[in-house]
Structures are given as structure tokens and as C-alpha cells.
Amino acid sequence: MNRSDVRVGMVGYAFMGTAHSQAWRTVNRVFDLTVRARMVAVCGRDATAVAAAADRLGWERSETDWRAMVERDDIDLVDICVPGELHAEIALAALAAGKHVLCEKPLANTVDEARAMVAAADAARRSGVRSMCGFNYRRVPALTLMRSLVAAGRVGEIRHVRATYLQDWIVDPQFPLVWRLRRETAGSGALGDIGAHIIDITQYVTGQRIIGVSGLTETFVKERPLPASSSGLSAAASGTTTGPVTVDDAALFLARLSGGAIATYEATRFATGRKNGMRIEINGSAGSLAFDLERLSELEFYDASRPAEEQGFTRILVTEPQHPYMAAWWPPGHLIGYEHSFTHEVRDLLEAIATGTDPQPSFSDGLEVQLVLDAVERSAAAEGAWTHVEKE
């Protein structure tokens, strides 16, 4: 093995696989790292389709059996970009084979699977094997800056957290029954798909855990046409045959955080007109911070310590070289986008591998999110009863 190479094998090549491929292709062209990502193989079930994906996305070769790929001697890291039903099985096999693992969020479909993955990651760490859960929004520079300002005490004691993630891609009742709408493949619906992001981000930014919830979930369209084909978030219906939707379309919950803050969360794929609208606001005793994903390079900051005549929300354009990750990109004022968060993600993972440190978010962080998802579902099933989040 060339010691400067981390040889990557990726499972899955649709929406997330494409985003991850962009990151692996780009990371060493932008960041000066002591290791180099080498895109060795991408894996999928359809030989023709995965071969075409390998050519299009920049992989050296393709595979149709993820088990065989995991066992290859020329693979050092396995990147998991498939539906949640396969996360645990692939991750456990990869860790057992001594491979580093990057696993997309949510970590698993169940708490038991997530616990097994954490145990395997802990055991593998003793042999120098690293693992990371792919919550890419942690790597948006404005959100990383938000965390730094909170940690520095710039907003004081945190009192309120307000988080929403709104999409509308399944508003049409004729949209097909893709894997994200089936519990056996996805684990949950809007709650786990996009709610997991705002759970992780608020715990990351505040440094506080969600310890209790009162939840409500709803499935608005309970039957959908079976798909003839699907890719990412798009699909075509097969005809008149339908199947049951077995996950939530929307999830809302109240929460209490470990540091005393109270919070509200909303995740829905039925917010007509909202394509990918994520917003986080933190209110503290000394100020407030707000982030809107549709204005990805901006952060709003209210500093209550300023004189009354100067108070108001300040727009920080997060493009300066002093801002997180931004020194590697463009001159001040030049914006970056969604795909850059994945490049930052794999940059941090490669750096952790090179330095022998534990990357974040860890599988333990992924389990913490899984425990919140589980508590919300249990609360919703009990008509919103207050439900404590289990400890890791």
C-alpha cells in the first residue's frame, strides 16, 4: 500500500453516492492533506448501471457484491450511501474486516442496530480503525461558526432552540412508493430522513443533549403507486397498482435539552413550496443566532450587549478565510454551496485517519440521534405523552 493513499470503496451511487463522489474527487484538489483519497470502486446491484456510474462519477472500477468489495485488499475505507436497511450489515462487516467506515445518516433503522454499530466501532478503534456518521450539515461553515460563537458564550445561557426542516417532494399523492416511504427500508419517514439533521445540528451547536420529548407524527397519503423506477428523490409510477406508506410524512415535537433549554422541532415533506428549507434559531440570555439553509453562506447574530441604538440582527457573510474551511476556497464574498459540506466532511475524516484521532460525528453521536428518533416515535404512539430519551 502507498502510505499516502486511503483507498475508498463506496456502496450506492444515487443521490448521496453522487454527492459523496463529488467530495472524494475534490478533496485533495482543494485541501493540502497528508493522505490522498483514491476512488477505487463503487458498488451497486445492476452491473450495467453501476459501471456507467463508475465512469460518470470518477471511480476506477465497479462491483455488484458489497461483501466482495469489503473483503478486497485494495480497499481501506468503505463509504455507505444506501438505504438504512443495509447500514448496520455493511458497517459491521467493514469494521470486522479492518476498514474505516463513513456511514450516511441516520446511522441505522433501529436503536438496537445503532448500538451494535457503536460497539463494533469501539472495538475496531482499538486497532486504529476509524468510523464516522455522515451528518454533512455540521460542515457548513456558517453552522460551524454558530457552534463556535455559542461555545464562546456570545449568546449566554441558551433558553430556546427552534428548528424546522421543510420539503415538499411528496405532496403529489401520485408520487410513487419509493424506498424512503417504506419503514422496512428507511426506518422512518420525514422524522429520520430530515428530522435527524436538525436533531444532530442543534445538539452539535448547543453542546446539549435532548433528554425528553413530546411528539406527533402524521401520514397524509396512506397509499401510493408502486414505482417503475427511482433515483434519489425522483421516481416514475408503474401504473394503477398501489402499496401502503408505512412511515410518517411529517413529525413535530417539543423537547427539553440537558442544559435547561426548551426546543421545538418540525420535519415535513408536505410543506408545499418548500424545497429544502432548514432553519435553526438559538435564543440565549445575551443574544441570538439564526441560520437558514437557503442562505447557506450567512449567519444572523443578535448581540444584546451592544448599546440599544445599535442593536439588531447582524448578517455575517461567512466567506472570510478566518471562517471555518473557507481559506481553502475562494476570495472573500464568493459563495460556496451544498456539495462543499461533503468535501469538508471527507476532509475531516481523512485528517482523522492520518493523525490517528477519532472523527466527529462518531457512531456514538449517530446513536444519540437514533435514541431521540425512537423517543419521538414512542411519544407519538402514546398520543404525545412526555417521553424520556434513553441514554447511550
PDB file of C-alpha atoms in Angstrom, residues 106-376:
ATOM      1  CA  PRO A 106     -29.392   8.277  10.144  1.00  0.00           C
ATOM      2  CA  LEU A 107     -26.909   5.737  11.446  1.00  0.00           C
ATOM      3  CA  ALA A 108     -29.347   2.792  11.391  1.00  0.00           C
ATOM      4  CA  ASN A 109     -33.023   1.890  11.197  1.00  0.00           C
ATOM      5  CA  THR A 110     -33.318   0.885  14.858  1.00  0.00           C
ATOM      6  CA  VAL A 111     -31.695   1.635  18.197  1.00  0.00           C
ATOM      7  CA  ASP A 112     -30.523  -1.985  18.511  1.00  0.00           C
ATOM      8  CA  GLU A 113     -28.735  -1.784  15.146  1.00  0.00           C
ATOM      9  CA  ALA A 114     -27.144   1.522  16.123  1.00  0.00           C
ATOM     10  CA  ARG A 115     -25.930   0.104  19.452  1.00  0.00           C
ATOM     11  CA  ALA A 116     -24.348  -2.846  17.636  1.00  0.00           C
ATOM     12  CA  MET A 117     -22.598  -0.456  15.249  1.00  0.00           C
ATOM     13  CA  VAL A 118     -21.246   1.635  18.143  1.00  0.00           C
ATOM     14  CA  ALA A 119     -19.919  -1.487  19.889  1.00  0.00           C
ATOM     15  CA  ALA A 120     -18.204  -2.625  16.688  1.00  0.00           C
ATOM     16  CA  ALA A 121     -16.738   0.844  16.100  1.00  0.00           C
ATOM     17  CA  ASP A 122     -15.401   0.954  19.668  1.00  0.00           C
ATOM     18  CA  ALA A 123     -13.745  -2.445  19.225  1.00  0.00           C
ATOM     19  CA  ALA A 124     -12.273  -1.503  15.845  1.00  0.00           C
ATOM     20  CA  ARG A 125     -10.911   1.783  17.210  1.00  0.00           C
ATOM     21  CA  ARG A 126      -8.501  -0.162  19.397  1.00  0.00           C
ATOM     22  CA  SER A 127      -6.902  -1.409  16.174  1.00  0.00           C
ATOM     23  CA  GLY A 128      -6.711   2.072  14.653  1.00  0.00           C
ATOM     24  CA  VAL A 129      -9.874   1.733  12.545  1.00  0.00           C
ATOM     25  CA  ARG A 130     -11.937   4.955  12.363  1.00  0.00           C
ATOM     26  CA  SER A 131     -15.654   5.490  11.771  1.00  0.00           C
ATOM     27  CA  MET A 132     -17.864   8.496  11.120  1.00  0.00           C
ATOM     28  CA  CYS A 133     -21.602   9.142  10.708  1.00  0.00           C
ATOM     29  CA  GLY A 134     -22.346  11.420   7.753  1.00  0.00           C
ATOM     30  CA  PHE A 135     -24.188  14.432   9.157  1.00  0.00           C
ATOM     31  CA  ASN A 136     -22.846  16.757   6.475  1.00  0.00           C
ATOM     32  CA  TYR A 137     -24.526  19.951   7.696  1.00  0.00           C
ATOM     33  CA  ARG A 138     -22.056  20.119  10.574  1.00  0.00           C
ATOM     34  CA  ARG A 139     -19.559  21.080   7.865  1.00  0.00           C
ATOM     35  CA  VAL A 140     -21.477  24.113   6.570  1.00  0.00           C
ATOM     36  CA  PRO A 141     -19.096  26.927   7.610  1.00  0.00           C
ATOM     37  CA  ALA A 142     -21.906  29.131   8.963  1.00  0.00           C
ATOM     38  CA  LEU A 143     -23.129  26.338  11.260  1.00  0.00           C
ATOM     39  CA  THR A 144     -19.586  25.543  12.402  1.00  0.00           C
ATOM     40  CA  LEU A 145     -19.177  29.250  13.179  1.00  0.00           C
ATOM     41  CA  MET A 146     -22.513  29.189  15.022  1.00  0.00           C
ATOM     42  CA  ARG A 147     -21.191  26.432  17.279  1.00  0.00           C
ATOM     43  CA  SER A 148     -18.014  28.418  17.971  1.00  0.00           C
ATOM     44  CA  LEU A 149     -19.971  31.530  18.962  1.00  0.00           C
ATOM     45  CA  VAL A 150     -22.195  29.519  21.321  1.00  0.00           C
ATOM     46  CA  ALA A 151     -19.164  27.794  22.874  1.00  0.00           C
ATOM     47  CA  ALA A 152     -17.510  31.203  23.383  1.00  0.00           C
ATOM     48  CA  GLY A 153     -20.553  32.349  25.373  1.00  0.00           C
ATOM     49  CA  ARG A 154     -21.610  35.012  22.871  1.00  0.00           C
ATOM     50  CA  VAL A 155     -25.322  34.228  23.312  1.00  0.00           C
ATOM     51  CA  GLY A 156     -25.097  33.489  27.045  1.00  0.00           C
ATOM     52  CA  GLU A 157     -27.322  30.869  28.631  1.00  0.00           C
ATOM     53  CA  ILE A 158     -29.326  29.064  25.948  1.00  0.00           C
ATOM     54  CA  ARG A 159     -33.072  29.241  26.581  1.00  0.00           C
ATOM     55  CA  HIS A 160     -34.790  28.431  23.275  1.00  0.00           C
ATOM     56  CA  VAL A 161     -33.970  26.241  20.297  1.00  0.00           C
ATOM     57  CA  ARG A 162     -36.244  26.422  17.241  1.00  0.00           C
ATOM     58  CA  ALA A 163     -35.579  24.050  14.339  1.00  0.00           C
ATOM     59  CA  THR A 164     -37.503  23.238  11.163  1.00  0.00           C
ATOM     60  CA  TYR A 165     -36.732  21.206   8.061  1.00  0.00           C
ATOM     61  CA  LEU A 166     -39.353  21.607   5.341  1.00  0.00           C
ATOM     62  CA  GLN A 167     -39.629  19.876   1.952  1.00  0.00           C
ATOM     63  CA  ASP A 168     -42.497  19.223  -0.479  1.00  0.00           C
ATOM     64  CA  TRP A 169     -41.302  16.485  -2.833  1.00  0.00           C
ATOM     65  CA  ILE A 170     -44.112  14.013  -1.979  1.00  0.00           C
ATOM     66  CA  VAL A 171     -47.050  16.463  -1.856  1.00  0.00           C
ATOM     67  CA  ASP A 172     -48.481  14.878  -5.032  1.00  0.00           C
ATOM     68  CA  PRO A 173     -50.424  11.754  -3.947  1.00  0.00           C
ATOM     69  CA  GLN A 174     -49.435  10.121  -7.249  1.00  0.00           C
ATOM     70  CA  PHE A 175     -45.737  10.288  -6.387  1.00  0.00           C
ATOM     71  CA  PRO A 176     -44.601   6.643  -6.252  1.00  0.00           C
ATOM     72  CA  LEU A 177     -43.890   4.494  -3.216  1.00  0.00           C
ATOM     73  CA  VAL A 178     -40.089   4.846  -3.232  1.00  0.00           C
ATOM     74  CA  TRP A 179     -37.853   3.271  -0.578  1.00  0.00           C
ATOM     75  CA  ARG A 180     -37.938   6.380   1.609  1.00  0.00           C
ATOM     76  CA  LEU A 181     -41.671   5.787   2.138  1.00  0.00           C
ATOM     77  CA  ARG A 182     -41.311   2.225   3.452  1.00  0.00           C
ATOM     78  CA  ARG A 183     -40.354   1.508   7.066  1.00  0.00           C
ATOM     79  CA  GLU A 184     -38.539  -1.712   6.247  1.00  0.00           C
ATOM     80  CA  THR A 185     -36.009   0.156   4.090  1.00  0.00           C
ATOM     81  CA  ALA A 186     -35.965   3.679   5.557  1.00  0.00           C
ATOM     82  CA  GLY A 187     -36.699   3.080   9.243  1.00  0.00           C
ATOM     83  CA  SER A 188     -38.892   6.179   9.447  1.00  0.00           C
ATOM     84  CA  GLY A 189     -40.103   8.975   7.197  1.00  0.00           C
ATOM     85  CA  ALA A 190     -39.534  12.715   7.484  1.00  0.00           C
ATOM     86  CA  LEU A 191     -38.547  12.158  11.111  1.00  0.00           C
ATOM     87  CA  GLY A 192     -35.433  10.112  10.326  1.00  0.00           C
ATOM     88  CA  ASP A 193     -34.696  11.446   6.854  1.00  0.00           C
ATOM     89  CA  ILE A 194     -34.590  15.178   7.585  1.00  0.00           C
ATOM     90  CA  GLY A 195     -35.543  15.403  11.266  1.00  0.00           C
ATOM     91  CA  ALA A 196     -32.310  13.574  12.090  1.00  0.00           C
ATOM     92  CA  HIS A 197     -30.368  16.509  10.628  1.00  0.00           C
ATOM     93  CA  ILE A 198     -31.932  19.174  12.828  1.00  0.00           C
ATOM     94  CA  ILE A 199     -31.643  16.941  15.897  1.00  0.00           C
ATOM     95  CA  ASP A 200     -27.928  16.452  15.277  1.00  0.00           C
ATOM     96  CA  ILE A 201     -27.264  20.077  14.363  1.00  0.00           C
ATOM     97  CA  THR A 202     -28.939  21.529  17.457  1.00  0.00           C
ATOM     98  CA  GLN A 203     -27.149  19.073  19.765  1.00  0.00           C
ATOM     99  CA  TYR A 204     -23.868  19.877  17.987  1.00  0.00           C
ATOM    100  CA  VAL A 205     -24.327  23.653  18.066  1.00  0.00           C
ATOM    101  CA  THR A 206     -25.588  23.916  21.651  1.00  0.00           C
ATOM    102  CA  GLY A 207     -23.443  21.168  23.190  1.00  0.00           C
ATOM    103  CA  GLN A 208     -26.604  19.917  24.916  1.00  0.00           C
ATOM    104  CA  ARG A 209     -28.416  16.587  24.552  1.00  0.00           C
ATOM    105  CA  ILE A 210     -32.146  16.223  24.005  1.00  0.00           C
ATOM    106  CA  ILE A 211     -33.351  14.430  27.143  1.00  0.00           C
ATOM    107  CA  GLY A 212     -37.148  14.367  26.763  1.00  0.00           C
ATOM    108  CA  VAL A 213     -39.761  14.826  24.037  1.00  0.00           C
ATOM    109  CA  SER A 214     -43.465  15.072  23.289  1.00  0.00           C
ATOM    110  CA  GLY A 215     -44.105  14.031  19.701  1.00  0.00           C
ATOM    111  CA  LEU A 216     -46.724  13.995  16.970  1.00  0.00           C
ATOM    112  CA  THR A 217     -46.438  12.242  13.600  1.00  0.00           C
ATOM    113  CA  GLU A 218     -48.821  12.073  10.642  1.00  0.00           C
ATOM    114  CA  THR A 219     -49.072  10.214   7.344  1.00  0.00           C
ATOM    115  CA  PHE A 220     -51.248  12.258   4.978  1.00  0.00           C
ATOM    116  CA  VAL A 221     -51.170   9.949   1.945  1.00  0.00           C
ATOM    117  CA  LYS A 222     -51.502   6.351   3.050  1.00  0.00           C
ATOM    118  CA  GLU A 223     -51.396   4.569  -0.352  1.00  0.00           C
ATOM    119  CA  ARG A 224     -49.162   5.358  -3.323  1.00  0.00           C
ATOM    120  CA  PRO A 225     -48.488   3.888  -6.775  1.00  0.00           C
ATOM    121  CA  LEU A 226     -45.682   1.354  -6.922  1.00  0.00           C
ATOM    122  CA  PRO A 227     -42.565   2.716  -8.665  1.00  0.00           C
ATOM    123  CA  ALA A 228     -41.381   1.554 -12.061  1.00  0.00           C
ATOM    124  CA  SER A 229     -38.034   3.238 -11.440  1.00  0.00           C
ATOM    125  CA  SER A 230     -36.481   5.609  -8.959  1.00  0.00           C
ATOM    126  CA  SER A 231     -33.282   7.526  -8.409  1.00  0.00           C
ATOM    127  CA  GLY A 232     -32.560   9.773  -5.466  1.00  0.00           C
ATOM    128  CA  LEU A 233     -35.661  11.885  -4.844  1.00  0.00           C
ATOM    129  CA  SER A 234     -37.253  11.303  -8.263  1.00  0.00           C
ATOM    130  CA  ALA A 235     -39.300   8.363  -9.499  1.00  0.00           C
ATOM    131  CA  ALA A 236     -41.826   7.159 -12.078  1.00  0.00           C
ATOM    132  CA  ALA A 237     -45.019   5.284 -11.213  1.00  0.00           C
ATOM    133  CA  SER A 238     -45.649   1.844 -12.680  1.00  0.00           C
ATOM    134  CA  GLY A 239     -49.404   2.132 -13.188  1.00  0.00           C
ATOM    135  CA  THR A 240     -52.507   1.588 -11.068  1.00  0.00           C
ATOM    136  CA  THR A 241     -51.080  -0.852  -8.518  1.00  0.00           C
ATOM    137  CA  THR A 242     -50.547   0.775  -5.122  1.00  0.00           C
ATOM    138  CA  GLY A 243     -48.927  -0.074  -1.812  1.00  0.00           C
ATOM    139  CA  PRO A 244     -49.135   1.277   1.748  1.00  0.00           C
ATOM    140  CA  VAL A 245     -46.983   4.138   3.005  1.00  0.00           C
ATOM    141  CA  THR A 246     -45.559   2.833   6.276  1.00  0.00           C
ATOM    142  CA  VAL A 247     -43.638   5.889   7.534  1.00  0.00           C
ATOM    143  CA  ASP A 248     -44.542   9.386   8.701  1.00  0.00           C
ATOM    144  CA  ASP A 249     -44.997  12.238   6.244  1.00  0.00           C
ATOM    145  CA  ALA A 250     -44.499  14.821   8.994  1.00  0.00           C
ATOM    146  CA  ALA A 251     -43.176  14.873  12.551  1.00  0.00           C
ATOM    147  CA  LEU A 252     -43.335  17.600  15.192  1.00  0.00           C
ATOM    148  CA  PHE A 253     -42.086  17.511  18.752  1.00  0.00           C
ATOM    149  CA  LEU A 254     -41.330  19.564  21.830  1.00  0.00           C
ATOM    150  CA  ALA A 255     -38.084  18.861  23.626  1.00  0.00           C
ATOM    151  CA  ARG A 256     -36.075  19.675  26.696  1.00  0.00           C
ATOM    152  CA  LEU A 257     -32.281  19.821  26.488  1.00  0.00           C
ATOM    153  CA  SER A 258     -29.775  18.727  29.109  1.00  0.00           C
ATOM    154  CA  GLY A 259     -28.653  22.292  29.843  1.00  0.00           C
ATOM    155  CA  GLY A 260     -32.165  23.524  30.558  1.00  0.00           C
ATOM    156  CA  ALA A 261     -33.123  24.895  27.134  1.00  0.00           C
ATOM    157  CA  ILE A 262     -36.534  24.136  25.647  1.00  0.00           C
ATOM    158  CA  ALA A 263     -36.968  23.392  21.959  1.00  0.00           C
ATOM    159  CA  THR A 264     -39.419  22.875  19.111  1.00  0.00           C
ATOM    160  CA  TYR A 265     -38.792  20.716  16.038  1.00  0.00           C
ATOM    161  CA  GLU A 266     -40.723  20.256  12.799  1.00  0.00           C
ATOM    162  CA  ALA A 267     -39.796  17.953   9.918  1.00  0.00           C
ATOM    163  CA  THR A 268     -42.136  17.506   6.975  1.00  0.00           C
ATOM    164  CA  ARG A 269     -42.088  16.548   3.304  1.00  0.00           C
ATOM    165  CA  PHE A 270     -45.520  18.174   2.827  1.00  0.00           C
ATOM    166  CA  ALA A 271     -44.647  21.870   3.152  1.00  0.00           C
ATOM    167  CA  THR A 272     -45.871  22.945  -0.289  1.00  0.00           C
ATOM    168  CA  GLY A 273     -43.401  25.325  -1.896  1.00  0.00           C
ATOM    169  CA  ARG A 274     -40.517  24.478   0.429  1.00  0.00           C
ATOM    170  CA  LYS A 275     -37.860  22.553  -1.473  1.00  0.00           C
ATOM    171  CA  ASN A 276     -35.110  22.132   1.132  1.00  0.00           C
ATOM    172  CA  GLY A 277     -35.859  24.678   3.813  1.00  0.00           C
ATOM    173  CA  MET A 278     -33.874  24.098   7.002  1.00  0.00           C
ATOM    174  CA  ARG A 279     -33.780  26.815   9.654  1.00  0.00           C
ATOM    175  CA  ILE A 280     -32.179  26.816  13.112  1.00  0.00           C
ATOM    176  CA  GLU A 281     -32.557  29.603  15.687  1.00  0.00           C
ATOM    177  CA  ILE A 282     -30.983  29.790  19.143  1.00  0.00           C
ATOM    178  CA  ASN A 283     -32.090  32.371  21.715  1.00  0.00           C
ATOM    179  CA  GLY A 284     -29.891  32.990  24.744  1.00  0.00           C
ATOM    180  CA  SER A 285     -29.630  35.385  27.668  1.00  0.00           C
ATOM    181  CA  ALA A 286     -27.035  37.513  25.859  1.00  0.00           C
ATOM    182  CA  GLY A 287     -28.003  37.157  22.210  1.00  0.00           C
ATOM    183  CA  SER A 288     -29.427  35.049  19.410  1.00  0.00           C
ATOM    184  CA  LEU A 289     -28.175  33.197  16.334  1.00  0.00           C
ATOM    185  CA  ALA A 290     -30.142  32.090  13.274  1.00  0.00           C
ATOM    186  CA  PHE A 291     -29.238  30.058  10.186  1.00  0.00           C
ATOM    187  CA  ASP A 292     -31.246  29.416   7.022  1.00  0.00           C
ATOM    188  CA  LEU A 293     -30.005  26.722   4.617  1.00  0.00           C
ATOM    189  CA  GLU A 294     -31.381  28.665   1.645  1.00  0.00           C
ATOM    190  CA  ARG A 295     -28.866  31.384   2.608  1.00  0.00           C
ATOM    191  CA  LEU A 296     -26.090  28.897   3.276  1.00  0.00           C
ATOM    192  CA  SER A 297     -23.212  31.385   3.482  1.00  0.00           C
ATOM    193  CA  GLU A 298     -24.933  33.660   6.008  1.00  0.00           C
ATOM    194  CA  LEU A 299     -25.389  33.676   9.770  1.00  0.00           C
ATOM    195  CA  GLU A 300     -27.589  36.108  11.700  1.00  0.00           C
ATOM    196  CA  PHE A 301     -26.273  37.295  15.072  1.00  0.00           C
ATOM    197  CA  TYR A 302     -28.039  39.484  17.642  1.00  0.00           C
ATOM    198  CA  ASP A 303     -25.650  40.811  20.294  1.00  0.00           C
ATOM    199  CA  ALA A 304     -27.659  42.063  23.280  1.00  0.00           C
ATOM    200  CA  SER A 305     -24.542  43.608  24.836  1.00  0.00           C
ATOM    201  CA  ARG A 306     -24.395  46.369  22.250  1.00  0.00           C
ATOM    202  CA  PRO A 307     -25.900  49.804  23.022  1.00  0.00           C
ATOM    203  CA  ALA A 308     -29.652  49.959  22.454  1.00  0.00           C
ATOM    204  CA  GLU A 309     -29.306  52.279  19.483  1.00  0.00           C
ATOM    205  CA  GLU A 310     -27.004  49.751  17.764  1.00  0.00           C
ATOM    206  CA  GLN A 311     -28.917  46.564  18.491  1.00  0.00           C
ATOM    207  CA  GLY A 312     -30.410  44.428  15.729  1.00  0.00           C
ATOM    208  CA  PHE A 313     -29.643  41.212  13.881  1.00  0.00           C
ATOM    209  CA  THR A 314     -26.319  41.451  12.047  1.00  0.00           C
ATOM    210  CA  ARG A 315     -25.816  39.488   8.821  1.00  0.00           C
ATOM    211  CA  ILE A 316     -22.435  37.767   8.839  1.00  0.00           C
ATOM    212  CA  LEU A 317     -21.304  36.710   5.383  1.00  0.00           C
ATOM    213  CA  VAL A 318     -19.325  33.549   6.167  1.00  0.00           C
ATOM    214  CA  THR A 319     -16.768  33.734   3.350  1.00  0.00           C
ATOM    215  CA  GLU A 320     -13.662  35.106   5.077  1.00  0.00           C
ATOM    216  CA  PRO A 321     -10.500  32.974   5.216  1.00  0.00           C
ATOM    217  CA  GLN A 322     -10.758  33.141   9.025  1.00  0.00           C
ATOM    218  CA  HIS A 323     -14.110  31.325   8.871  1.00  0.00           C
ATOM    219  CA  PRO A 324     -14.226  27.512   9.142  1.00  0.00           C
ATOM    220  CA  TYR A 325     -12.969  25.744   5.978  1.00  0.00           C
ATOM    221  CA  MET A 326     -13.135  28.914   3.854  1.00  0.00           C
ATOM    222  CA  ALA A 327      -9.389  29.536   3.487  1.00  0.00           C
ATOM    223  CA  ALA A 328      -9.291  26.603   1.044  1.00  0.00           C
ATOM    224  CA  TRP A 329     -11.855  28.090  -1.315  1.00  0.00           C
ATOM    225  CA  TRP A 330     -12.429  31.472  -2.989  1.00  0.00           C
ATOM    226  CA  PRO A 331     -11.700  35.136  -2.201  1.00  0.00           C
ATOM    227  CA  PRO A 332     -13.959  36.798   0.435  1.00  0.00           C
ATOM    228  CA  GLY A 333     -17.528  37.317  -0.739  1.00  0.00           C
ATOM    229  CA  HIS A 334     -17.509  34.342  -3.119  1.00  0.00           C
ATOM    230  CA  LEU A 335     -20.128  31.800  -2.021  1.00  0.00           C
ATOM    231  CA  ILE A 336     -19.943  28.033  -1.691  1.00  0.00           C
ATOM    232  CA  GLY A 337     -22.813  25.524  -1.899  1.00  0.00           C
ATOM    233  CA  TYR A 338     -24.432  22.318  -0.652  1.00  0.00           C
ATOM    234  CA  GLU A 339     -21.835  19.987  -2.167  1.00  0.00           C
ATOM    235  CA  HIS A 340     -18.994  21.663  -0.290  1.00  0.00           C
ATOM    236  CA  SER A 341     -20.285  20.319   3.030  1.00  0.00           C
ATOM    237  CA  PHE A 342     -19.489  16.784   1.826  1.00  0.00           C
ATOM    238  CA  THR A 343     -15.998  17.817   0.745  1.00  0.00           C
ATOM    239  CA  HIS A 344     -15.420  19.243   4.224  1.00  0.00           C
ATOM    240  CA  GLU A 345     -16.785  16.019   5.714  1.00  0.00           C
ATOM    241  CA  VAL A 346     -14.364  13.731   3.905  1.00  0.00           C
ATOM    242  CA  ARG A 347     -11.547  16.221   4.508  1.00  0.00           C
ATOM    243  CA  ASP A 348     -12.076  15.883   8.267  1.00  0.00           C
ATOM    244  CA  LEU A 349     -12.323  12.098   8.038  1.00  0.00           C
ATOM    245  CA  LEU A 350      -9.084  11.828   6.065  1.00  0.00           C
ATOM    246  CA  GLU A 351      -7.327  14.123   8.519  1.00  0.00           C
ATOM    247  CA  ALA A 352      -8.521  11.976  11.439  1.00  0.00           C
ATOM    248  CA  ILE A 353      -7.252   8.821   9.738  1.00  0.00           C
ATOM    249  CA  ALA A 354      -3.905  10.452   9.027  1.00  0.00           C
ATOM    250  CA  THR A 355      -3.448  11.698  12.603  1.00  0.00           C
ATOM    251  CA  GLY A 356      -4.921   8.661  14.367  1.00  0.00           C
ATOM    252  CA  THR A 357      -7.694  10.685  16.017  1.00  0.00           C
ATOM    253  CA  ASP A 358     -11.416   9.992  16.311  1.00  0.00           C
ATOM    254  CA  PRO A 359     -13.524  11.792  13.688  1.00  0.00           C
ATOM    255  CA  GLN A 360     -16.773  13.531  14.526  1.00  0.00           C
ATOM    256  CA  PRO A 361     -19.669  12.900  14.381  1.00  0.00           C
ATOM    257  CA  SER A 362     -18.908   9.432  15.693  1.00  0.00           C
ATOM    258  CA  PHE A 363     -21.162   6.402  15.601  1.00  0.00           C
ATOM    259  CA  SER A 364     -21.939   7.291  19.235  1.00  0.00           C
ATOM    260  CA  ASP A 365     -23.223  10.675  18.024  1.00  0.00           C
ATOM    261  CA  GLY A 366     -25.346   8.815  15.467  1.00  0.00           C
ATOM    262  CA  LEU A 367     -26.738   6.614  18.249  1.00  0.00           C
ATOM    263  CA  GLU A 368     -27.675   9.696  20.275  1.00  0.00           C
ATOM    264  CA  VAL A 369     -29.766  10.913  17.339  1.00  0.00           C
ATOM    265  CA  GLN A 370     -31.277   7.428  16.933  1.00  0.00           C
ATOM    266  CA  LEU A 371     -32.348   7.470  20.581  1.00  0.00           C
ATOM    267  CA  VAL A 372     -34.158  10.782  20.039  1.00  0.00           C
ATOM    268  CA  LEU A 373     -35.910   9.450  16.916  1.00  0.00           C
ATOM    269  CA  ASP A 374     -37.016   6.414  18.926  1.00  0.00           C
ATOM    270  CA  ALA A 375     -38.332   8.562  21.782  1.00  0.00           C
ATOM    271  CA  VAL A 376     -40.339  10.764  19.381  1.00  0.00           C
TER     272      VAL A 376
END
